[in-house]
C-alpha atoms as one frame of an Amber mdcrd trajectory, in Angstrom:
protein
  79.555 114.191 -33.318  76.888 112.905 -35.657  74.858 109.919 -34.673  72.781
 107.312 -36.413  69.872 105.241 -35.296  68.098 102.239 -36.698  64.855 100.349
 -36.374  65.479  96.661 -35.845  62.664  94.607 -34.341  59.692  95.304 -36.579
  56.064  94.288 -36.317  53.706  93.573 -39.166  50.672  94.751 -37.176  48.689
  97.775 -38.412  50.166 101.169 -37.633  48.404 104.380 -36.782  46.887 106.472
 -39.507  48.012 110.079 -39.230  44.432 111.154 -38.533  44.611 109.323 -35.199
  47.363 111.552 -33.837  45.453 114.735 -33.125  41.925 114.027 -31.914  41.276
 117.211 -29.969  43.168 119.081 -27.363  41.635 117.770 -24.117  44.078 115.890
 -21.893  42.765 112.429 -21.149  42.897 110.891 -17.717  46.142 109.180 -16.783
  46.238 105.400 -16.794  45.367 103.481 -13.686  47.682 100.826 -12.302  45.796
  97.970 -10.643  47.955  95.742  -8.471  46.748  92.310  -7.436  47.339  91.410
  -3.828  50.468  89.274  -3.379  49.477  85.633  -3.260  52.885  84.082  -3.690
  55.912  84.187  -5.959  53.794  83.873  -9.113  51.409  86.762  -8.415  50.824
  89.004 -11.418  50.562  92.762 -11.833  47.832  93.932 -14.189  48.165  97.287
 -15.908  45.147  98.909 -17.493  44.496 102.336 -18.920  43.010 104.382 -21.727
  46.364 104.774 -23.505  47.409 101.099 -23.720  46.254 100.431 -27.292  47.485
 103.799 -28.520  50.937 103.256 -27.011  51.291  99.945 -28.847  50.192 101.497
 -32.150  52.510 104.474 -31.718  55.513 102.269 -30.970  54.830 100.121 -34.029
  54.421 103.198 -36.208  57.748 104.698 -35.134  59.403 101.296 -35.664  57.778
 100.774 -39.066  59.985  99.067 -41.692  62.080 101.223 -43.990  61.948 104.364
 -41.843  63.837 105.799 -38.884  63.974 108.705 -36.436  65.137 112.260 -37.153
  66.750 113.727 -34.023  66.171 117.490 -34.070  66.061 117.976 -30.309  68.996
 120.364 -29.989  68.667 122.925 -27.235  68.497 126.586 -28.200  72.145 126.957
 -27.186  73.259 124.066 -29.391  71.084 125.324 -32.218  72.875 128.652 -31.814
  76.189 126.929 -32.495  74.765 125.456 -35.694  73.607 128.903 -36.772  76.908
 130.540 -35.841  78.745 128.053 -38.063  76.857 129.470 -41.063  77.137 133.103
 -39.989  73.679 133.596 -38.469  72.657 134.936 -35.059  70.916 132.748 -32.504
  67.490 134.386 -32.671  64.073 132.772 -32.403  63.360 133.747 -36.002  66.509
 132.017 -37.262  65.815 128.923 -35.167  62.304 128.899 -36.589  63.632 129.117
 -40.147  66.167 126.343 -39.492  63.538 123.998 -38.063  61.076 124.900 -40.825
  63.691 123.729 -43.308  63.804 120.352 -41.573  60.107 119.613 -41.124  58.993
 120.829 -44.572  61.437 118.763 -46.634  59.208 117.203 -49.337  58.903 113.427
 -49.124  60.607 113.217 -45.731  57.868 110.963 -44.371  58.839 108.231 -46.818
  62.027 107.648 -44.837  61.412 109.201 -41.398  58.807 107.761 -39.013  59.401
 109.987 -35.983  61.029 113.309 -35.128  62.426 114.119 -31.673  61.755 117.790
 -30.923  63.065 120.306 -28.428  60.362 121.900 -26.260  60.462 125.215 -28.124
  59.944 123.380 -31.420  56.893 121.506 -30.124  55.129 124.822 -29.520  56.579
 126.584 -32.567  55.058 127.313 -35.970  56.793 127.304 -39.335  57.644 130.517
 -41.141  54.323 130.048 -43.005  52.374 129.975 -39.749  51.558 126.253 -39.559
  52.313 124.348 -36.382  55.496 122.305 -36.698  53.657 119.327 -35.206  50.895
 119.543 -37.818  53.430 119.671 -40.655  55.070 116.495 -39.347  51.739 114.686
 -38.938  50.780 115.584 -42.517  53.883 113.657 -43.619  52.911 110.721 -41.358
  55.835 111.507 -39.036  55.163 110.981 -35.339  56.175 114.004 -33.201  58.291
 113.225 -30.137  59.807 115.313 -27.360  63.008 115.311 -25.324  61.963 115.346
 -21.663  65.133 114.900 -19.587  66.848 117.924 -18.037  70.433 116.866 -18.630
  73.237 115.199 -16.695  74.536 116.321 -13.310  77.221 114.862 -10.987  76.087
 111.826  -8.986  77.026 112.306  -5.338  78.746 109.291  -3.786  79.898 107.874
  -7.119  83.225 107.636  -8.943  82.856 111.025 -10.665  79.829 109.678 -12.536
  76.592 111.341 -13.624  72.866 110.919 -13.299  70.030 112.353 -15.354  67.620
 114.849 -13.828  64.099 115.747 -14.896  61.649 113.572 -12.952  60.326 116.531
 -10.951  57.230 117.815 -12.708  57.506 115.199 -15.464  53.891 114.048 -15.131
  52.464 117.504 -15.772  54.959 118.191 -18.560  54.222 114.947 -20.412  50.481
 115.558 -20.099  50.951 119.000 -21.657  53.207 117.594 -24.389  50.558 115.020
 -25.287  47.956 117.785 -25.530  50.293 119.684 -27.847  50.599 116.683 -30.185
  53.665 114.730 -29.018  53.244 110.961 -28.993  56.629 109.685 -27.837  59.380
 110.874 -25.507  63.145 110.610 -25.191  65.225 110.412 -22.001  69.000 109.957
 -22.213  71.246 108.862 -19.386  74.845 107.649 -19.575  77.106 105.001 -18.067
  80.882 105.465 -18.054  83.089 102.355 -18.110  86.447 103.946 -17.103  84.865
 105.100 -13.832  83.564 101.654 -12.940  80.780 101.818 -13.605  79.752 101.824
  -9.968  76.721  99.831  -8.829  75.211 103.124  -7.668  75.517 104.714 -11.111
  74.034 101.707 -12.903  71.121 101.488 -10.469  70.467 105.236 -10.655  70.473
 105.142 -14.458  68.125 102.157 -14.582  65.746 103.478 -11.926  65.541 106.922
 -13.519  64.756 105.410 -16.921  62.073 103.198 -15.398  60.363 106.050 -13.541
  60.449 108.210 -16.663  59.027 105.376 -18.784  56.160 104.736 -16.366  55.268
 108.434 -16.162  55.452 108.865 -19.936  53.156 105.900 -20.566  50.694 107.121
 -17.949  50.341 110.306 -20.001  50.118 108.769 -23.469  53.745 109.023 -24.626
  55.801 106.063 -25.825  59.118 106.264 -23.938  62.385 105.762 -25.792  64.676
 104.117 -23.243  68.284 105.249 -23.795  71.059 104.220 -21.401  74.091 105.284
 -23.441  77.326 103.466 -22.649  79.997 106.037 -23.416  82.877 105.228 -25.762
  85.464 106.826 -23.464  88.251 104.498 -22.320  90.782 101.947 -23.512  88.768
  98.844 -22.580  88.141  96.047 -25.054  84.882  94.926 -26.600  84.439  92.117
 -24.054  84.403  94.646 -21.208  81.782  96.731 -23.012  79.701  93.607 -23.529
  79.776  92.696 -19.828  78.831  96.228 -18.757  76.039  96.403 -21.340  74.580
  93.114 -20.095  74.576  94.435 -16.535  73.015  97.760 -17.501  70.202  96.258
 -19.571  69.470  93.618 -16.927  69.010  96.410 -14.369  66.967  98.516 -16.777
  64.443  95.784 -17.508  64.280  94.742 -13.866  63.222  98.247 -12.863  60.961
  98.688 -15.890  59.083  95.613 -14.695  59.089  96.882 -11.092  57.411 100.064
 -12.327  54.794  98.175 -14.365  55.994  99.564 -17.687  54.288  97.909 -20.657
  57.086  96.522 -22.836  54.915  96.569 -25.973  54.647 100.343 -25.587  58.336
 101.282 -25.374  61.233 101.691 -27.804  64.919 101.175 -27.057  67.915 103.239
 -28.097  70.981 101.198 -27.117  74.618 101.818 -27.874  76.349  99.343 -30.145
  78.815  97.054 -28.401  82.240  98.415 -29.366  85.672  98.723 -27.750  86.562
 101.939 -25.954  87.626 104.790 -28.205  91.240 104.570 -26.953  91.473 100.777
 -27.241  94.393  99.720 -29.441  92.562  96.630 -30.657  89.838  97.866 -32.988
  86.782  95.749 -33.706  85.586  94.925 -37.198  81.980  95.662 -38.182  81.337
  91.919 -38.072  82.571  91.748 -34.464  80.455  94.744 -33.463  77.425  93.120
 -35.081  78.094  89.774 -33.388  78.454  91.249 -29.895  75.561  93.676 -30.286
  73.116  91.087 -31.575  74.204  88.661 -28.861  73.440  91.358 -26.282  69.982
  91.923 -27.726  69.155  88.217 -27.753  70.260  87.815 -24.142  68.750  90.908
 -22.575  65.875  92.362 -24.635  62.389  90.817 -24.230  60.677  89.896 -27.517
  57.669  92.055 -26.576  59.684  95.222 -27.330  58.546  96.382 -30.806  61.573
  98.387 -31.939  65.225  99.215 -31.355  66.715 102.486 -32.597  70.492 102.144
 -32.526  72.682 104.917 -31.156  76.014 105.562 -32.841  77.397 106.850 -29.543
  80.274 108.948 -30.833  81.204 106.819 -33.833  81.913 108.479 -37.144  79.264
 108.331 -39.847  81.324 105.774 -41.750  81.867 103.545 -38.702  78.218 103.648
 -37.694  77.059 102.888 -41.233  79.430  99.929 -41.610  78.405  98.519 -38.240
  74.702  98.935 -39.000  75.198  97.295 -42.369  76.869  94.309 -40.705  73.856
  93.941 -38.412  71.415  94.184 -41.279  69.202  91.127 -41.234  66.731  92.441
 -43.769  64.774  94.569 -41.273  67.401  97.148 -40.298  67.134 100.754 -41.440
  69.297 103.644 -40.365  68.010 107.165 -39.934  69.959 110.378 -40.334  70.529
 113.248 -37.911  70.196 116.647 -39.465  73.693 117.533 -38.234  75.095 115.350
 -41.015  74.374 118.102 -43.474  74.353 121.342 -41.515  77.619 122.578 -43.050
  76.081 122.625 -46.530  73.638 125.445 -45.765  75.211 128.885 -45.950  73.545
 131.995 -44.626  69.992 130.847 -45.394  70.354 131.551 -49.123  67.529 130.047
 -51.194  69.867 127.969 -53.373  71.594 126.497 -50.345  68.277 125.808 -48.614
  67.195 123.759 -51.640  70.493 121.883 -51.511  70.008 121.229 -47.800  66.521
 119.788 -48.327  67.812 117.574 -51.135  70.684 116.309 -48.990  68.426 115.602
 -46.000  66.173 113.439 -48.163  69.200 111.760 -49.729  70.647 110.848 -46.322
  67.320 109.544 -45.066  66.749 107.494 -48.219  70.295 106.105 -48.198  69.896
 104.921 -44.643
């Protein structure tokens, strides 16, 4: 299912020039957390480190007005399905050609501020021999990286899941920064039909907080993404209550882990009824509930929100985003919107694919 995202809370502060992204390949020292000794309920925690200013600039750049995020973080297996649908084998050469098509689209940087990459892509070169990361930076697109290791069953829960990938994350994020990545993505999910249980909500929030702290310590802006799944026949009010609980837990644990809010981005689900709910919500209702959630749960220090369509159709997501548009809302396109238009890698169809990618990004 295609998805859409959007940048909402924008800042007018200066953003990073593309020359600031790659300043050499030496890994800098991780940030240092300095805790003041508890002196009472009002004691403060001070966070300092060499990446603090860069994290703020990166977050503002990705959330810059008029642009959005291109999600091209499909695994090799998923990429193979894309290739199979156009009659191509899942080889490294074909994956390279497919990703080259995406990152070399002329003018893409006018509409796309960041690109989420799969690990293979981060280390891959284009068919012309240039590093994918360098091609993105030349278009003023910030390279990002998916760092979670997927969902697995959560023992002791109501058939719910948790997201793995914290083991070794510090060394991986340090290496990703050295390779040119400047932000990270970690996706976990919450299922309403199965509760959600207090255990599942806490596990999701804690995992996101630990990931965010580790990412920031190694120079990457964390995108915080607790997706509330559309499965179920519950109404929009139930989704709203669950979303409030989830985001309250997320920000509680982000604070517990000394995450700097100015150096994160959010990727929330819109507040909608369950997919099987008989009472459908209008775009105006979705906008009302979603914006109310943001006002009640999201601190103003957060520089940007990239909306997740969460299983909605392209039309539904676009209408809902349009209803939320307050003059600073821009949707970005996933490349899967147009994958069916490219047939067998033929030159004519490649040109059509590039044109359509730019059209989708500009339209959003």
